[in-house]
Amino acid sequence: MTTYFGFAIADSMFSGNCTISREVLDVDTVRTMAENGELTPCINLSHVATISAMTSRFDIHVQIPETPPRVSVTAGDSVIVMGVRGLPRLTDRHEYTDDEIAGATFTFTRYTVL
């Protein structure tokens, strides 16, 4: 069983018909999973500012793979998605301010194929 970590889910991650369970996770659970090497990051370099914001706010560390894995979620596998609301689009700079990070809402949700 694989647990992927990313910032969105896509229909292409799932093959065939399946039933999915959705569960909101607390930050400590996700941090522990990251520390224990239980997460397979499916993120890329375009997410550097968001990853930095997550690290700054929650002390969660995930590696950016050179090549993001091809995600194929099957029975027993999960995808943990970090959803963010309140961070502005970065159009003329490459990182968020401490105030922007403090004002944003972060949620961690696990989608598991049953």
Coordinates of N, CA and C in Angstrom, one line a residue:
M1 N 0.8 -1.2 0.0 CA 0.0 0.0 0.0 C 0.9 1.2 0.0
T2 N 0.5 2.2 -0.8 CA 1.3 3.4 -1.0 C 0.4 4.6 -0.5
T3 N 1.1 5.5 0.1 CA 0.4 6.8 0.5 C 1.1 7.9 -0.2
Y4 N 0.5 8.5 -1.2 CA 1.0 9.6 -1.9 C 0.7 10.9 -1.2
F5 N 1.5 11.9 -1.4 CA 1.3 13.3 -0.8 C 1.4 14.3 -1.9
G6 N 0.4 15.1 -2.0 CA 0.4 16.2 -3.0 C -0.6 17.3 -2.7
F7 N -0.9 18.1 -3.7 CA -1.7 19.3 -3.5 C -3.0 19.2 -4.2
A8 N -3.3 18.1 -4.9 CA -4.6 17.9 -5.6 C -4.7 16.5 -6.0
I9 N -5.9 16.1 -6.3 CA -6.1 14.8 -6.8 C -6.7 14.9 -8.2
A10 N -6.4 14.0 -9.1 CA -6.9 14.0 -10.4 C -7.6 12.7 -10.8
D11 N -8.5 12.7 -11.7 CA -9.2 11.5 -12.1 C -8.3 10.5 -12.6
S12 N -7.2 11.0 -13.3 CA -6.2 10.0 -13.9 C -5.4 9.2 -12.9
M13 N -5.5 9.6 -11.6 CA -4.8 8.8 -10.5 C -5.5 7.5 -10.3
F14 N -6.8 7.4 -10.6 CA -7.6 6.2 -10.3 C -7.9 5.4 -11.6
S15 N -7.8 4.1 -11.5 CA -8.2 3.3 -12.7 C -9.4 2.5 -12.4
G16 N -10.3 2.5 -13.4 CA -11.6 1.8 -13.3 C -12.5 2.4 -12.2
N17 N -13.5 1.6 -11.9 CA -14.4 2.0 -10.9 C -13.9 1.7 -9.5
C18 N -14.1 2.6 -8.5 CA -13.6 2.4 -7.2 C -14.5 3.2 -6.2
T19 N -14.4 2.8 -5.0 CA -15.0 3.6 -3.9 C -13.9 4.2 -3.1
I20 N -14.1 5.5 -2.8 CA -13.1 6.3 -2.1 C -13.6 6.8 -0.7
S21 N -12.8 6.6 0.3 CA -13.1 7.1 1.6 C -12.3 8.5 1.7
R22 N -13.0 9.4 2.4 CA -12.3 10.7 2.6 C -12.3 11.0 4.1
E23 N -11.1 11.4 4.6 CA -10.8 11.6 6.0 C -9.9 12.8 6.2
V24 N -10.4 13.7 7.0 CA -9.6 14.9 7.4 C -8.6 14.5 8.5
L25 N -7.3 14.8 8.2 CA -6.2 14.4 9.2 C -5.7 15.6 9.9
D26 N -5.2 15.4 11.1 CA -4.6 16.5 11.9 C -3.2 16.6 11.5
V27 N -2.6 17.8 11.7 CA -1.2 18.1 11.3 C -0.2 17.1 11.9
D28 N -0.4 16.8 13.2 CA 0.5 15.9 13.8 C 0.6 14.5 13.1
T29 N -0.5 14.0 12.7 CA -0.5 12.7 12.0 C 0.3 12.8 10.7
V30 N 0.1 13.9 9.9 CA 0.8 14.1 8.7 C 2.3 14.3 8.9
R31 N 2.6 15.1 9.9 CA 4.0 15.3 10.3 C 4.7 14.0 10.6
T32 N 4.1 13.1 11.4 CA 4.6 11.8 11.8 C 4.8 10.9 10.6
M33 N 3.8 10.9 9.7 CA 3.9 10.1 8.5 C 5.1 10.5 7.7
A34 N 5.3 11.9 7.6 CA 6.4 12.4 6.8 C 7.8 12.0 7.5
E35 N 7.8 12.2 8.8 CA 9.1 11.8 9.5 C 9.4 10.4 9.4
N36 N 8.4 9.5 9.3 CA 8.6 8.1 9.3 C 8.8 7.5 7.8
G37 N 8.8 8.5 6.9 CA 9.0 8.1 5.5 C 7.9 7.3 4.9
E38 N 6.7 7.6 5.4 CA 5.5 6.9 4.9 C 4.8 7.5 3.7
L39 N 5.3 8.7 3.3 CA 4.7 9.4 2.2 C 5.5 9.4 0.9
T40 N 4.9 9.2 -0.2 CA 5.5 9.3 -1.5 C 5.1 10.6 -2.1
P41 N 5.9 11.6 -2.1 CA 5.5 12.9 -2.7 C 5.2 12.8 -4.2
C42 N 4.1 13.4 -4.6 CA 3.8 13.6 -6.0 C 3.6 15.1 -6.3
I43 N 4.7 15.8 -6.0 CA 4.8 17.2 -6.2 C 6.0 17.6 -7.1
N44 N 6.0 18.8 -7.6 CA 7.1 19.2 -8.4 C 7.7 20.5 -8.1
L45 N 8.7 21.0 -8.8 CA 9.4 22.2 -8.4 C 8.5 23.5 -8.5
S46 N 7.4 23.4 -9.2 CA 6.5 24.5 -9.2 C 5.8 24.7 -7.9
H47 N 5.9 23.8 -7.0 CA 5.3 23.8 -5.7 C 6.2 24.3 -4.6
V48 N 7.4 24.8 -4.9 CA 8.4 25.1 -3.9 C 7.9 26.1 -2.9
A49 N 7.2 27.2 -3.3 CA 6.7 28.2 -2.3 C 5.7 27.6 -1.4
T50 N 4.8 26.7 -1.9 CA 3.8 26.1 -1.1 C 4.4 25.1 -0.1
I51 N 5.4 24.4 -0.5 CA 6.1 23.4 0.3 C 6.9 24.2 1.4
S52 N 7.5 25.3 1.1 CA 8.2 26.2 2.1 C 7.2 26.7 3.1
A53 N 6.0 27.1 2.6 CA 5.0 27.6 3.6 C 4.5 26.5 4.5
M54 N 4.4 25.3 4.0 CA 4.0 24.1 4.9 C 5.1 23.8 5.9
T55 N 6.3 23.9 5.4 CA 7.4 23.6 6.3 C 7.5 24.6 7.4
S56 N 7.4 25.9 7.0 CA 7.5 27.0 8.0 C 6.4 26.9 9.0
R57 N 5.2 26.7 8.6 CA 4.0 26.7 9.5 C 3.9 25.5 10.3
F58 N 4.2 24.3 9.8 CA 3.9 23.0 10.4 C 5.1 22.1 10.7
D59 N 6.3 22.5 10.2 CA 7.5 21.7 10.4 C 7.3 20.3 9.8
I60 N 6.6 20.3 8.6 CA 6.5 19.1 7.9 C 7.4 19.1 6.7
H61 N 8.3 18.1 6.6 CA 9.3 18.1 5.5 C 9.0 17.0 4.5
V62 N 8.9 17.3 3.3 CA 8.8 16.3 2.2 C 9.8 16.7 1.1
Q63 N 10.3 15.7 0.5 CA 11.3 15.9 -0.6 C 10.6 16.1 -1.9
I64 N 11.1 17.0 -2.7 CA 10.6 17.2 -4.1 C 11.4 16.2 -5.0
P65 N 10.7 15.3 -5.5 CA 11.4 14.3 -6.4 C 11.9 15.0 -7.7
E66 N 13.0 14.5 -8.2 CA 13.5 15.1 -9.5 C 12.4 14.9 -10.6
T67 N 11.8 13.7 -10.6 CA 10.7 13.4 -11.5 C 9.5 12.9 -10.6
P68 N 8.4 13.7 -10.6 CA 7.3 13.2 -9.8 C 6.9 11.8 -10.3
P69 N 6.4 11.0 -9.3 CA 6.0 9.6 -9.7 C 4.8 9.6 -10.5
R70 N 4.6 8.6 -11.3 CA 3.3 8.3 -12.0 C 2.4 7.7 -10.9
V71 N 1.3 8.4 -10.6 CA 0.4 8.0 -9.6 C -0.6 7.1 -10.1
S72 N -0.7 5.9 -9.5 CA -1.8 4.9 -9.9 C -2.3 4.4 -8.6
V73 N -3.4 4.9 -8.1 CA -4.0 4.5 -6.8 C -4.9 3.3 -7.0
T74 N -4.6 2.3 -6.3 CA -5.4 1.1 -6.3 C -5.9 0.7 -4.9
A75 N -6.7 -0.3 -4.8 CA -7.3 -0.7 -3.5 C -6.2 -0.7 -2.4
G76 N -6.5 0.0 -1.3 CA -5.6 0.1 -0.2 C -4.7 1.3 -0.2
D77 N -4.5 1.9 -1.4 CA -3.6 3.1 -1.5 C -4.4 4.3 -1.1
S78 N -3.6 5.4 -0.8 CA -4.2 6.6 -0.4 C -3.4 7.8 -1.0
V79 N -4.1 8.9 -1.1 CA -3.5 10.2 -1.5 C -3.9 11.2 -0.4
I80 N -2.8 11.8 0.2 CA -3.1 12.9 1.2 C -2.9 14.2 0.5
V81 N -3.9 15.0 0.5 CA -3.9 16.3 -0.2 C -3.8 17.4 0.8
M82 N -2.9 18.3 0.7 CA -2.8 19.5 1.5 C -3.6 20.6 0.7
G83 N -4.7 21.0 1.2 CA -5.5 22.1 0.6 C -5.1 23.4 1.3
V84 N -5.0 24.4 0.5 CA -4.6 25.7 1.0 C -5.6 26.8 0.5
R85 N -6.1 27.6 1.4 CA -6.9 28.7 1.1 C -6.3 30.0 1.7
G86 N -6.3 31.0 0.9 CA -5.9 32.3 1.4 C -4.5 32.7 1.0
L87 N -3.7 31.9 0.3 CA -2.4 32.3 -0.2 C -2.6 32.9 -1.6
P88 N -2.0 34.1 -1.8 CA -2.1 34.7 -3.1 C -1.4 34.0 -4.2
R89 N -1.7 34.2 -5.4 CA -0.9 33.7 -6.5 C 0.4 34.5 -6.6
L90 N 1.5 33.7 -6.8 CA 2.8 34.4 -6.8 C 3.1 34.7 -8.3
T91 N 2.9 35.9 -8.7 CA 3.1 36.3 -10.1 C 4.4 37.1 -10.2
D92 N 4.9 37.8 -9.2 CA 6.0 38.7 -9.4 C 7.1 38.4 -8.3
R93 N 7.0 37.3 -7.6 CA 7.9 36.9 -6.6 C 7.9 35.4 -6.4
H94 N 8.8 34.8 -5.5 CA 8.9 33.3 -5.5 C 8.6 32.7 -4.1
E95 N 8.2 33.6 -3.1 CA 7.9 33.0 -1.8 C 6.8 33.8 -1.1
Y96 N 6.2 33.2 -0.1 CA 5.1 33.9 0.6 C 5.8 34.6 1.8
T97 N 5.1 35.7 2.3 CA 5.5 36.3 3.5 C 5.0 35.6 4.7
D98 N 5.6 35.8 5.9 CA 5.2 35.2 7.1 C 3.7 35.5 7.4
D99 N 3.3 36.8 7.1 CA 1.9 37.2 7.4 C 1.0 36.4 6.4
E100 N 1.4 36.2 5.2 CA 0.5 35.5 4.3 C 0.3 34.1 4.7
I101 N 1.4 33.5 5.2 CA 1.4 32.1 5.6 C 0.5 32.0 6.9
A102 N 0.7 32.9 7.8 CA -0.1 32.9 9.1 C -1.6 33.1 8.8
G103 N -2.0 33.8 7.7 CA -3.4 34.1 7.4 C -4.0 33.1 6.6
A104 N -3.3 32.1 6.1 CA -3.9 31.1 5.2 C -4.4 29.9 6.1
T105 N -5.3 29.2 5.4 CA -5.9 28.0 6.0 C -5.4 26.8 5.3
F106 N -4.8 25.8 6.1 CA -4.3 24.6 5.5 C -5.1 23.4 6.0
T107 N -5.5 22.5 5.2 CA -6.2 21.3 5.6 C -5.5 20.1 4.9
F108 N -5.5 19.0 5.7 CA -4.9 17.8 5.2 C -6.0 16.7 5.1
T109 N -6.2 16.2 3.9 CA -7.3 15.2 3.7 C -6.7 13.9 3.1
R110 N -7.1 12.8 3.6 CA -6.6 11.5 3.0 C -7.8 10.9 2.2
Y111 N -7.5 10.6 1.0 CA -8.5 9.9 0.1 C -7.9 8.4 -0.1
T112 N -8.7 7.5 0.4 CA -8.3 6.1 0.3 C -9.2 5.3 -0.6
V113 N -8.6 4.5 -1.4 CA -9.4 3.6 -2.3 C -9.7 2.3 -1.5
L114 N -11.0 2.0 -1.4 CA -11.4 0.9 -0.6 C -11.4 -0.4 -1.4

